[in-house]
Coordinates of C-alpha atoms and ligand atoms in Angstrom, one line a residue:
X8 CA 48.7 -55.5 -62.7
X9 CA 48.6 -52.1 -64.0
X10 CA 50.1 -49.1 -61.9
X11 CA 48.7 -46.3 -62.3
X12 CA 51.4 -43.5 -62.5
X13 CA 49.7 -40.5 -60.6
X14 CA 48.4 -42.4 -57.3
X15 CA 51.4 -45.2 -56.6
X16 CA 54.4 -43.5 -58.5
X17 CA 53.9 -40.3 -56.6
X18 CA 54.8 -41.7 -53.4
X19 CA 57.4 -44.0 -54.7
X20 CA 60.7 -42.6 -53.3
X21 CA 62.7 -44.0 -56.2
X22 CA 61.1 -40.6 -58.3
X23 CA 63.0 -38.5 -56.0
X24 CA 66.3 -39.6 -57.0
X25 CA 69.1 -37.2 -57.7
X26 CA 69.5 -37.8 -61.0
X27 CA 65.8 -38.4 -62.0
X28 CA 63.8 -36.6 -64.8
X29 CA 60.5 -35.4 -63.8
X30 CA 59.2 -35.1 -66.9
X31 CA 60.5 -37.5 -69.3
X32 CA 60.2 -41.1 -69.3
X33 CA 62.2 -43.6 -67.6
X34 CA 61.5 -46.9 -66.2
X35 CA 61.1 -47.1 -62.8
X36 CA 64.2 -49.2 -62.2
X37 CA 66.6 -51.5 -64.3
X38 CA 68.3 -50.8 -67.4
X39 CA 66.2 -48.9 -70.6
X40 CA 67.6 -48.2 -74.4
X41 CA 66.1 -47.6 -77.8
X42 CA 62.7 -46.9 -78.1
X43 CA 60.6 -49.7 -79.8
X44 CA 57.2 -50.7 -80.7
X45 CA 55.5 -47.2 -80.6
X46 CA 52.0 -47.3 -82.1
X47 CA 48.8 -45.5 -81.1
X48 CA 45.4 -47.4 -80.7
X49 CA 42.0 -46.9 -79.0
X50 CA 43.3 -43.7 -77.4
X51 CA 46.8 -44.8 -76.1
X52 CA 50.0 -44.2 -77.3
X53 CA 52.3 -47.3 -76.8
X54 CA 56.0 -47.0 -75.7
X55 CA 57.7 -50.2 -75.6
X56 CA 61.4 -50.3 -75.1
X57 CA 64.6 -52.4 -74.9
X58 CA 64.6 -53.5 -71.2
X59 CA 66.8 -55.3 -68.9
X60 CA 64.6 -55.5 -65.6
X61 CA 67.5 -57.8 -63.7
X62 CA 70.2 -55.1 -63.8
X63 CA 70.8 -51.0 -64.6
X64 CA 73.2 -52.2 -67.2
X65 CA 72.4 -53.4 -70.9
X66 CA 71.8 -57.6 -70.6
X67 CA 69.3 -60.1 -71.8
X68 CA 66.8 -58.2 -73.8
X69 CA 62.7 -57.7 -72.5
X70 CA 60.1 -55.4 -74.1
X71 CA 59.0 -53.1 -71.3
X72 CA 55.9 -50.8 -71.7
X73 CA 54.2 -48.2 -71.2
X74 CA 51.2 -46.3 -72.0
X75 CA 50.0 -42.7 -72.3
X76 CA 47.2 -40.2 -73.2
X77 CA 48.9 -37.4 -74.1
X78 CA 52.7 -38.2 -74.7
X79 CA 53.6 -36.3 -71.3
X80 CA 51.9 -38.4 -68.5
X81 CA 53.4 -42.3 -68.5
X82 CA 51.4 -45.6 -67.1
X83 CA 54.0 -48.3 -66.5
X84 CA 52.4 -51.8 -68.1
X85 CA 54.1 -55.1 -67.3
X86 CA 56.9 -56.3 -69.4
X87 CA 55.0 -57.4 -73.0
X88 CA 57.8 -59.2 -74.1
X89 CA 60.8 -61.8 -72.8
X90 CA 63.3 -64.0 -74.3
X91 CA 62.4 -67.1 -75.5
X92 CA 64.2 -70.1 -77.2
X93 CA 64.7 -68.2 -80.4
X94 CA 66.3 -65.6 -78.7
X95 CA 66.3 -62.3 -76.4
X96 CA 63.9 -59.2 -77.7
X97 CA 65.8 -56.6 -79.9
X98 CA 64.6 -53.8 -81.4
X99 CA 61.9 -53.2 -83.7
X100 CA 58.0 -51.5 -84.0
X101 CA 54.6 -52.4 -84.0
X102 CA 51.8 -51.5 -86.0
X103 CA 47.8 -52.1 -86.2
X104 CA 47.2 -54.5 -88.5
X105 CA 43.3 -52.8 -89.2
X106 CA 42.1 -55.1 -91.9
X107 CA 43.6 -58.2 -90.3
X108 CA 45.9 -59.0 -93.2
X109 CA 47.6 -61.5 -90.7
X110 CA 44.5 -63.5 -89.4
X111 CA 46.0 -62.8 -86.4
X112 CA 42.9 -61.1 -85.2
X113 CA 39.9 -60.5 -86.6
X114 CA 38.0 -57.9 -89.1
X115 CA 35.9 -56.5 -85.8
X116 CA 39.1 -56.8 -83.5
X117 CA 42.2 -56.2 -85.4
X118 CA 45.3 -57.0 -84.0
X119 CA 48.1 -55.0 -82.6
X120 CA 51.3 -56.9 -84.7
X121 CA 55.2 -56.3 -83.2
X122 CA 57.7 -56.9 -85.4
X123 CA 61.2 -57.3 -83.8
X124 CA 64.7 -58.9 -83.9
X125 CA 65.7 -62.0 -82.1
X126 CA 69.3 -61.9 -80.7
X127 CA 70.4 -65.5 -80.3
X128 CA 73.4 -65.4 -77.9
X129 CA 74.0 -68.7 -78.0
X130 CA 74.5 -69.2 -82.0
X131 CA 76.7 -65.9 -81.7
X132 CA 78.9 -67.6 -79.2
X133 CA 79.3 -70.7 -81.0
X134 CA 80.5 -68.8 -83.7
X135 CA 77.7 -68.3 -86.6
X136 CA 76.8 -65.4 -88.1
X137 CA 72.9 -66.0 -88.6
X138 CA 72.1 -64.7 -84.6
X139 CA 69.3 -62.0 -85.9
X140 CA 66.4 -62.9 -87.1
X141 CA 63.2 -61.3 -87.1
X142 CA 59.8 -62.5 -85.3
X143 CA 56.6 -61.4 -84.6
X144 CA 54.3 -61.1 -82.0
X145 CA 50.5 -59.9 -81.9
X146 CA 47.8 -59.0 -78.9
X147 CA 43.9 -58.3 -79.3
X148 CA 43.2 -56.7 -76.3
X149 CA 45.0 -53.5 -76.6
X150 CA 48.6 -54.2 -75.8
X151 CA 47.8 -55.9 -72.9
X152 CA 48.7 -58.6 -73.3
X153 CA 51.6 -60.4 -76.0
X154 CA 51.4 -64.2 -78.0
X155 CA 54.1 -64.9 -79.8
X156 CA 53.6 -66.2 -83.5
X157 CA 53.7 -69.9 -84.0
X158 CA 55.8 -69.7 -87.0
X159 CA 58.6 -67.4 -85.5
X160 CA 61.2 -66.7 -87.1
X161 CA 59.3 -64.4 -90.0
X162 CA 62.4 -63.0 -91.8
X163 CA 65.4 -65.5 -91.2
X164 CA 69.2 -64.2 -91.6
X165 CA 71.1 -64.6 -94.8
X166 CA 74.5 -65.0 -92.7
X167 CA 74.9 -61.3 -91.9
X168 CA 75.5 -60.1 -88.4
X169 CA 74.2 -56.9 -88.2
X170 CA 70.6 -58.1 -89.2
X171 CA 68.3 -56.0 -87.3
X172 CA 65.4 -53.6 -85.8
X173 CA 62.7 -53.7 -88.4
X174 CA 60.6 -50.7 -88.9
X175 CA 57.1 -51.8 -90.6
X176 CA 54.6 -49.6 -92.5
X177 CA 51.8 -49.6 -94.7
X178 CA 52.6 -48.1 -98.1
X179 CA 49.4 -47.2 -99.5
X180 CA 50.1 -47.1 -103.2
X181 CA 51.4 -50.4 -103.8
X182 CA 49.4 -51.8 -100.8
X183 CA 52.1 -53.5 -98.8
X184 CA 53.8 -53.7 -95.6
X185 CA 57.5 -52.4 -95.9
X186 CA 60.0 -53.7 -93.5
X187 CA 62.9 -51.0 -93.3
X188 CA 66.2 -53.2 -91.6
X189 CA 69.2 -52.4 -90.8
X190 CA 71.8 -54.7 -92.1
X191 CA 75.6 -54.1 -91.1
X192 CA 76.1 -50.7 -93.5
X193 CA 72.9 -50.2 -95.7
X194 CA 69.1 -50.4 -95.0
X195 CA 67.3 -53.7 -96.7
X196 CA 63.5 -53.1 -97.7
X197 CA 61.1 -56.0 -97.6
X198 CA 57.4 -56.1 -98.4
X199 CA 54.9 -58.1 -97.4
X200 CA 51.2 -58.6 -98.0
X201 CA 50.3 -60.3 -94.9
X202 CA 53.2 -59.3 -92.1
X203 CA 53.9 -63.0 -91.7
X204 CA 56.1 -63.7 -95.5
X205 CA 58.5 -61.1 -96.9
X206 CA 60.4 -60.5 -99.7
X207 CA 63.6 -58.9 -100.7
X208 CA 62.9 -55.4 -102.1
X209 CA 66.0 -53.1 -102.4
X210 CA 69.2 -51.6 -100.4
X211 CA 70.0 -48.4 -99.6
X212 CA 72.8 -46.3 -97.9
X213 CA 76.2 -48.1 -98.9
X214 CA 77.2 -45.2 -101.0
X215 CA 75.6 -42.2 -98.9
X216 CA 75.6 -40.5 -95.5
X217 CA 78.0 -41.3 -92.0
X218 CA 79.7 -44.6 -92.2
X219 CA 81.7 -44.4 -89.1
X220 CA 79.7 -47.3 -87.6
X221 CA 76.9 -49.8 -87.7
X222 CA 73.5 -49.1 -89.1
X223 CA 70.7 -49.2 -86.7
X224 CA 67.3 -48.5 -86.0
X225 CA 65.5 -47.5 -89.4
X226 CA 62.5 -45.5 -89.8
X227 CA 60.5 -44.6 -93.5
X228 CA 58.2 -42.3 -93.7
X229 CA 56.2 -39.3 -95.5
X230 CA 56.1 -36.0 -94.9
X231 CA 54.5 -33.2 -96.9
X232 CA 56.5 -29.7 -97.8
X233 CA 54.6 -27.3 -100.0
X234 CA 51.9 -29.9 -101.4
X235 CA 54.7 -32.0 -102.4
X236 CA 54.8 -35.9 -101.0
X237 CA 59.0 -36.6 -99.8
X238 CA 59.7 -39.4 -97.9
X239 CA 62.2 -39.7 -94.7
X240 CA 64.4 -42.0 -94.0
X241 CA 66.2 -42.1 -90.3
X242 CA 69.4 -44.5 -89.7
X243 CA 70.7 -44.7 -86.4
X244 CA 74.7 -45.2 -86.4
X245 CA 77.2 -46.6 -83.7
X246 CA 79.8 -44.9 -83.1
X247 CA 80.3 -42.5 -86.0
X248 CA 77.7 -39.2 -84.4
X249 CA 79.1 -35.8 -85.0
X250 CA 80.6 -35.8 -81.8
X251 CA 81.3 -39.2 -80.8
X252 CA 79.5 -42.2 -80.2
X253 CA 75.8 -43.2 -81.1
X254 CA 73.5 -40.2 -83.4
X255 CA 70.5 -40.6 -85.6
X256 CA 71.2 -39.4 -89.2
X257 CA 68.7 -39.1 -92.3
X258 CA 68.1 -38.8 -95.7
X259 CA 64.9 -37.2 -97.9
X260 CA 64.3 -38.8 -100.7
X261 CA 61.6 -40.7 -102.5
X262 CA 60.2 -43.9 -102.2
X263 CA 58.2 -46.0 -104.8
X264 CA 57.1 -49.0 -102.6
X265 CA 60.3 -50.7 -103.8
X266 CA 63.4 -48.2 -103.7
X267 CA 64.8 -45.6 -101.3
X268 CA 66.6 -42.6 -103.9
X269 CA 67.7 -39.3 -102.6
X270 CA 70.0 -36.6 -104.4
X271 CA 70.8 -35.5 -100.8
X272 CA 75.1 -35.1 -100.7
X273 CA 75.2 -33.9 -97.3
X274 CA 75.3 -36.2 -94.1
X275 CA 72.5 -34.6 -92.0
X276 CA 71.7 -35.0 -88.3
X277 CA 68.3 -35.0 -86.7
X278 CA 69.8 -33.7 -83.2
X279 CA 73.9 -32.4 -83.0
X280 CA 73.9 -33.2 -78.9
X281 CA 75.6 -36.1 -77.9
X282 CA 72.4 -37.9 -76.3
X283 CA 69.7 -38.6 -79.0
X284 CA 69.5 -42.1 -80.2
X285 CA 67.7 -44.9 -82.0
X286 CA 64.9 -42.4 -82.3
X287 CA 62.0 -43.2 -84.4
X288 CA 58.2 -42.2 -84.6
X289 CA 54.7 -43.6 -83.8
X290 CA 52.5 -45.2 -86.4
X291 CA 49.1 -45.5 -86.7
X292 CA 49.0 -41.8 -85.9
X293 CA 47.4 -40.3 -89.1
X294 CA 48.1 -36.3 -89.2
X295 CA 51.8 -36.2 -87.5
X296 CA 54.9 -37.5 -87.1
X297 CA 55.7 -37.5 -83.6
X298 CA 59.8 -38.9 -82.5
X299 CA 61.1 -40.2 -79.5
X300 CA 64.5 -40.9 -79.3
X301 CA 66.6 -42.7 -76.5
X302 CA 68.3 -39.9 -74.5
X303 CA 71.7 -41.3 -73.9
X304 CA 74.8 -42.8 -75.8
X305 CA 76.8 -46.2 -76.3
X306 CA 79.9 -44.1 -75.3
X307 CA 79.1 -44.1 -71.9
X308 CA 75.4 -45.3 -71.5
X309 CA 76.0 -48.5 -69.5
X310 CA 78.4 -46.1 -66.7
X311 CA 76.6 -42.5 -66.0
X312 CA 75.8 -42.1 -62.3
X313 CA 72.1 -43.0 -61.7
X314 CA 71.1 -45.8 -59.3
X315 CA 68.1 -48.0 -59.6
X316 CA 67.6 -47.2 -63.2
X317 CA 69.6 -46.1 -66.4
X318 CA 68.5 -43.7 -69.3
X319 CA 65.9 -42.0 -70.3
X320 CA 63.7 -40.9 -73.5
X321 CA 63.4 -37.5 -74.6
X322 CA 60.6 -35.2 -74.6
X323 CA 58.2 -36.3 -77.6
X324 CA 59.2 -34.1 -81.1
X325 CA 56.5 -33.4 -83.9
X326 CA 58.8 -33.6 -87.1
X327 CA 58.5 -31.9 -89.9
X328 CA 60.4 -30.7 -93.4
X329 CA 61.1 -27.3 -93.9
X330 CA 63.6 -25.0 -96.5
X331 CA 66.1 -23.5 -93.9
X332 CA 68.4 -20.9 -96.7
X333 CA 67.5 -22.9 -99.2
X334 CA 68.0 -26.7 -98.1
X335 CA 65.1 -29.2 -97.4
X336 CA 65.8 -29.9 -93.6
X337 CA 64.3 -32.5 -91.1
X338 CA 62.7 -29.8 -88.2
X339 CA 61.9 -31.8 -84.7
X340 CA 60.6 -29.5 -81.8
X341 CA 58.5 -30.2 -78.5
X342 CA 54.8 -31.2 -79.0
X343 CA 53.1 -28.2 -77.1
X344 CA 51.7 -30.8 -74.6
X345 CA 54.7 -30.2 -72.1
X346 CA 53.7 -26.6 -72.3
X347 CA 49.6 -26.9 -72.2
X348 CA 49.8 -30.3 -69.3
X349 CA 52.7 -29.4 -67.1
X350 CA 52.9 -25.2 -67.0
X351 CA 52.7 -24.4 -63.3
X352 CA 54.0 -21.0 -63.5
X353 CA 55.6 -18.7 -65.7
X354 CA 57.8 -15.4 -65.6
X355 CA 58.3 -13.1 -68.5
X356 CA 61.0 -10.5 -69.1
X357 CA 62.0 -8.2 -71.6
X358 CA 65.7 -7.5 -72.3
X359 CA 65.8 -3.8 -73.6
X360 CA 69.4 -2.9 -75.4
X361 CA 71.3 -5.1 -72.6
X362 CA 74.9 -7.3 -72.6
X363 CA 73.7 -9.9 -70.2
X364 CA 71.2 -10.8 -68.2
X365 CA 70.4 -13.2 -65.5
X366 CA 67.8 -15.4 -64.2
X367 CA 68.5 -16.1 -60.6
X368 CA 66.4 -19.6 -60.7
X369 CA 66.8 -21.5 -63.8
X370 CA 63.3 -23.3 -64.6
X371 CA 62.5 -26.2 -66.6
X372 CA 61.6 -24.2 -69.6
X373 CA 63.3 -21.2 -70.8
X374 CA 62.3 -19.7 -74.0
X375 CA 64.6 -16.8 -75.7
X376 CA 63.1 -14.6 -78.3
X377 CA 65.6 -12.6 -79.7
X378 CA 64.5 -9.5 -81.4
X379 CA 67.7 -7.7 -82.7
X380 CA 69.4 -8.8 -85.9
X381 CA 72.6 -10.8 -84.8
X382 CA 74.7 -9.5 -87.6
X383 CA 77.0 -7.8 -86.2
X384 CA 77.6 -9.9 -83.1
X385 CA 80.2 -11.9 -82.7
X386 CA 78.3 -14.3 -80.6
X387 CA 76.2 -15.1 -77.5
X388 CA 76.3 -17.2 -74.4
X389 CA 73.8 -19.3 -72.2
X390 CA 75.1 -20.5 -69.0
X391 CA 73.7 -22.5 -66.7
X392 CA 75.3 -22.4 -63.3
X393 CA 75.1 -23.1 -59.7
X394 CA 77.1 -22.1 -56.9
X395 CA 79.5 -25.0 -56.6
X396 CA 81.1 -23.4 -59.5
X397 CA 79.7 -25.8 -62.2
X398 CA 78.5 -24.6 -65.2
X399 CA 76.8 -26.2 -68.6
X400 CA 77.7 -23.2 -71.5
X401 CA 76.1 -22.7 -74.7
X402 CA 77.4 -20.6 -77.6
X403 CA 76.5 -19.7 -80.7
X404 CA 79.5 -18.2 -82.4
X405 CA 78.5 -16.1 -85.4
X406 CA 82.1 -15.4 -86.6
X407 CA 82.7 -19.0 -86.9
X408 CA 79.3 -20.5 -87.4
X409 CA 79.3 -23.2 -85.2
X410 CA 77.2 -23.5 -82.3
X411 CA 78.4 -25.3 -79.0
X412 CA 77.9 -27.0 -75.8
X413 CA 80.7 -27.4 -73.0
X414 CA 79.5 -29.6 -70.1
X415 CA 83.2 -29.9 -69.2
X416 CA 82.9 -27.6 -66.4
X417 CA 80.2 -30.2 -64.9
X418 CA 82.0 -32.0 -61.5
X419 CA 80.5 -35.1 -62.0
X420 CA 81.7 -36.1 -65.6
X421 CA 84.9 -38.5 -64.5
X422 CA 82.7 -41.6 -64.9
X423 CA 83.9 -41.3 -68.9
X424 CA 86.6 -39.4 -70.4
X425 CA 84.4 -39.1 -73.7
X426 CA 81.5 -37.4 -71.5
X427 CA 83.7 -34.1 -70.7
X428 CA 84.2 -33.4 -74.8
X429 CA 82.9 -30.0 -76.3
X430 CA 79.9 -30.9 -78.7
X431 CA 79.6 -28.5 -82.3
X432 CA 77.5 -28.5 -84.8
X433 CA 77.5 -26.1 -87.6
X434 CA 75.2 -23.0 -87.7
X435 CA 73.0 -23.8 -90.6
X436 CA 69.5 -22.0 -89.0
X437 CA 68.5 -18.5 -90.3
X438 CA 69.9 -15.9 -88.0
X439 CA 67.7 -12.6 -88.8
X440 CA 65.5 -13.8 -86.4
X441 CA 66.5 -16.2 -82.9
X442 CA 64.4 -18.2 -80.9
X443 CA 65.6 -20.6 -78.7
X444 CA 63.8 -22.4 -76.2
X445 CA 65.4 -24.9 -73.6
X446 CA 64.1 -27.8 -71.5
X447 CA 65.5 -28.5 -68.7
X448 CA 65.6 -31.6 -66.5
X449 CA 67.3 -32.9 -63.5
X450 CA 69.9 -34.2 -65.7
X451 CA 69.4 -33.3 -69.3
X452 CA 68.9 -30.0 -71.6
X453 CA 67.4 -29.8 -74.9
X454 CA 68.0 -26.8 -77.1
X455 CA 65.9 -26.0 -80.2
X456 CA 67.3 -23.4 -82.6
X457 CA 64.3 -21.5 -84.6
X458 CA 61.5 -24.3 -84.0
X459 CA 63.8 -27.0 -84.4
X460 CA 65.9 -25.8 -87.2
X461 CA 69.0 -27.2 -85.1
X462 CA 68.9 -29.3 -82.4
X463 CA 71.4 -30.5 -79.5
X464 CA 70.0 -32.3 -76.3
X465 CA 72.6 -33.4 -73.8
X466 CA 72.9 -35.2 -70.4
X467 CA 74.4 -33.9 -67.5
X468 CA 75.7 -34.8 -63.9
X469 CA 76.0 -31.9 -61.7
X470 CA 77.1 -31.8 -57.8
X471 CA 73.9 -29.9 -57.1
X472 CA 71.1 -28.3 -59.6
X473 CA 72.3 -25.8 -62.2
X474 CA 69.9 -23.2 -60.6
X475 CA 71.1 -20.3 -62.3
X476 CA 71.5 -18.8 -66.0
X477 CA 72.3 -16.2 -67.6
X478 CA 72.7 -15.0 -71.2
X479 CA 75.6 -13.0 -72.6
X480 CA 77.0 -11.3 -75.7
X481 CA 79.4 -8.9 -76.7
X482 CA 76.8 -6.4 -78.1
X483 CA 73.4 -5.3 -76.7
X484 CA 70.1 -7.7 -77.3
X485 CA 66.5 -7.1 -76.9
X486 CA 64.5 -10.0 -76.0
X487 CA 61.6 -11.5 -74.5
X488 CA 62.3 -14.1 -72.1
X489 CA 59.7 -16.6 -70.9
X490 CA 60.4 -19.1 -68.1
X491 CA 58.0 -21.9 -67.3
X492 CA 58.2 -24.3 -63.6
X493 CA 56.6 -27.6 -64.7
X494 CA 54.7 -29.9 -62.5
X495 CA 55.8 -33.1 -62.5
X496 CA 54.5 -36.4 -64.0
X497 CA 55.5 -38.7 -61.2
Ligands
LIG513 C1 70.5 -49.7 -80.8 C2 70.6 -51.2 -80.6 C3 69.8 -51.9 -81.7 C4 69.5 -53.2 -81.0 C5 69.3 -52.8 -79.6 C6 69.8 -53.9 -78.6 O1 70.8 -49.0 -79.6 O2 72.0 -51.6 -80.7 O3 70.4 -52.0 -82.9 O4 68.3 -53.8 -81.5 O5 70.0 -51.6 -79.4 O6 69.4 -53.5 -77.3

């Protein structure tokens, strides 16, 4: 039975939690991580994710699902896929297989095809090391409903461990399905002509980028910066994220339908903030790239203090490449949907030559545009703060170039010791000219830097709402400040 969000959820007392967001996803109870399966068809964009439905901690892993129209607004579906005697669900995507290349549909009714990982806790516990394999499963009437393929597993394991969460795409030019997977420290292509047989292509990744942990959660894709075609490649690792724990690094490169190469030296994160994970995009979406990452991280995921449910996704992100001072970057900002479906009021201000200034009712979105030059500040300051003395600060420090946020002064962070740690990242946007614009939810922010030049979202637990902010520096600013109350989706 489908629920539909607006007219059940709305009186659903489990939306009114302390902790809950009211405008990004979550499931409505049990445990959620990575995002998977995310493909749009016939009007609907499909979320799928790694669900345990029993429990709010990470167990036996389900598909759960969910549809929306417009990215902001969720319909929960029934779970699309459980274990079976191969093995529980584990990550991976799904794509529309439009000229039937499987059989698994037809010409006039292609089929929807997901492509995960089997986790087979038994064979682990018995000692092997071929636990992962890969299977595939396919629906014909929208996503509704899920059969398994007969001839399961599709991709079987070569005696690695770390064998997982395939990321499938057509690649136009050579006419194949590529299969990105992460395998233990490097990123195995595959191809196939049909989604059901693949073959060995290349590896990538042993010799470049964060090593600190396991690879996890590919994603390939194209993006075009100044006519030119460069493809994208995102790598999840656990632990080894700029500041502990679970982050989503990439690389740009190029990709000839057989081999991942990039000249790119530097290690480069899509998101600095400690809760951004196992993010990848939607396919079958033909003029964007539009991420979702899971907002929370294997440090302390299984433990933070929400009740009937655990973690949520973030706000959608168009991506895009862009020269920030003369390096190709990955930008990710808000889709303007939260702006355009949820607005219900707004307040602007202008900050004329002033040291601080403060917002006596913090809203869910607060955009900053700066019109001074920074240069010859040393830095400035967004607080968010409530009167139980709690406080969430942000700085960017010029002097030192490195931006921060301190959620240390947050009361409710003893759950994890790694949750009170101050998370940097180094300031790499151009700084002539400062926008910042922050969403806000009952227990996350999101900061973009320039239109997603640097990024940092970030959970919090607060005794009561951070209410209040204010912005600080030691010179005078001039700004406009928009502040926007959403409505929420529940
Ligand atoms: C990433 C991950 C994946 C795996 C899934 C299991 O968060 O560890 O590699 O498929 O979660 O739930």
């Amino acid at each position: 039975m489908e629920v539909d969000q607006k007219e059940e959820q709305s009186k659903s007392s489990e939306y009114q939690e302390k902790y809950r967001p009211q405008y990004h996803f979550t499931p409505a109870s049990g445990w959620m991580n990575d995002p998977n399966g995310m493909v749009y068809y016939a009007g609907e964009y499909h979320l799928f994710y790694q669900h345990n439905p029993d429990s709010t901690v990470w167990g036996p892993m389900h598909w759960g699902h969910a549809v929306s129209k417009d990215l902001v607004h969720w319909k929960h579906l029934p779970i699309a896929l459980y274990p079976d005697s191969l093995g529980t669900i584990f990550s991976g995507s799904a794509v529309l297989d439009q000229n039937n290349t499987s059989g698994l549909g037809t010409k006039d009714n292609p089929p929807l095809i997901a492509i995960y990982t089997y986790h087979n806790a038994k064979l682990e516990e018995a000692g092997g090391n071929k636990y992962q394999t890969q299977g595939i499963a396919f629906s014909v009437d929208s996503g509704r409903t899920w059969q398994k393929y007969k001839g399961n597993p599709v991709l079987k394991n070569p005696g690695i461990k770390d064998f997982r969460d395939p990321k499938v795409r057509w690649h136009e030019k050579s006419q194949k399905w590529i299969m990105s997977l992460a395998v233990k420290d490097k990123i195995s292509f595959y191809s196939s002509t049909d989604l059901l047989e693949w073959n060995f292509e290349s590896d990538f990744g042993q010799e470049k980028g964060a090593h600190g942990g396991v690879w996890e959660c590919p994603d390939l894709f194209p993006l075009e910066i100044a006519g030119e075609e460069k493809w994208v490649l995102l790598v999840s690792i656990n632990p080894g994220g700029p500041n502990g724990g679970s982050a989503t690094q990439y690389f740009i490169g190029d990709f000839d339908g057989e081999n991942f190469t990039t000249a790119q030296e530097e290690t480069l994160w899509i998101d600095y903030g400690t809760d951004n994970y196992a993010g990848v995009t939607w396919s079958n979406v033909d003029d964007k790239k539009i991420f979702l990452g899971w907002m929370s991280n294997w440090d302390y995921a299984n433990i933070v203090p929400t009740e009937n449910w655990r973690s949520a996704m973030t706000i959608a992100r168009e991506l895009s490449l862009a020269n920030v001072n003369g390096t190709l970057r990955l930008i990710n900002k808000p889709i303007e949907n939260y702006k355009n479906h949820l607005q219900k009021k707004s307040y602007d201000w202008e900050i004329v030559e002033q040291d601080s200034f403060q917002i006596k009712k913090a809203s869910e979105l607060t955009e900053i545009n700066f019109k001074n030059s920074f240069e010859d500040h040393k830095g400035i300051e967004i607080t968010f703060f409530n009167d139980n003395g709690e406080e969430l600060l942000f700085n960017i420090n010029f002097e030192e170039d490195i931006v921060s946020l301190d959620r240390s002064l947050i009361e409710n962070h003893n759950f994890s010791p790694k949750f009170k740690t101050v998370q940097k990242a180094p300031l790499n946007f151009s700084s002539d000219q400062l926008k910042i614009e922050i969403y806000k939810d009952a227990s996350s922010l999101e900061i973009f830097i320039n239109e997603g030049e640097l990024v940092m979202t970030a959970l919090y637990f607060g005794k009561k709402d951070l209410n209040r902010m204010k912005i600080t520096s030691n010179k005078n600013m001039t700004a406009n400040i928009k502040a926007s109350d959403f409505k929420s989706i529940w």
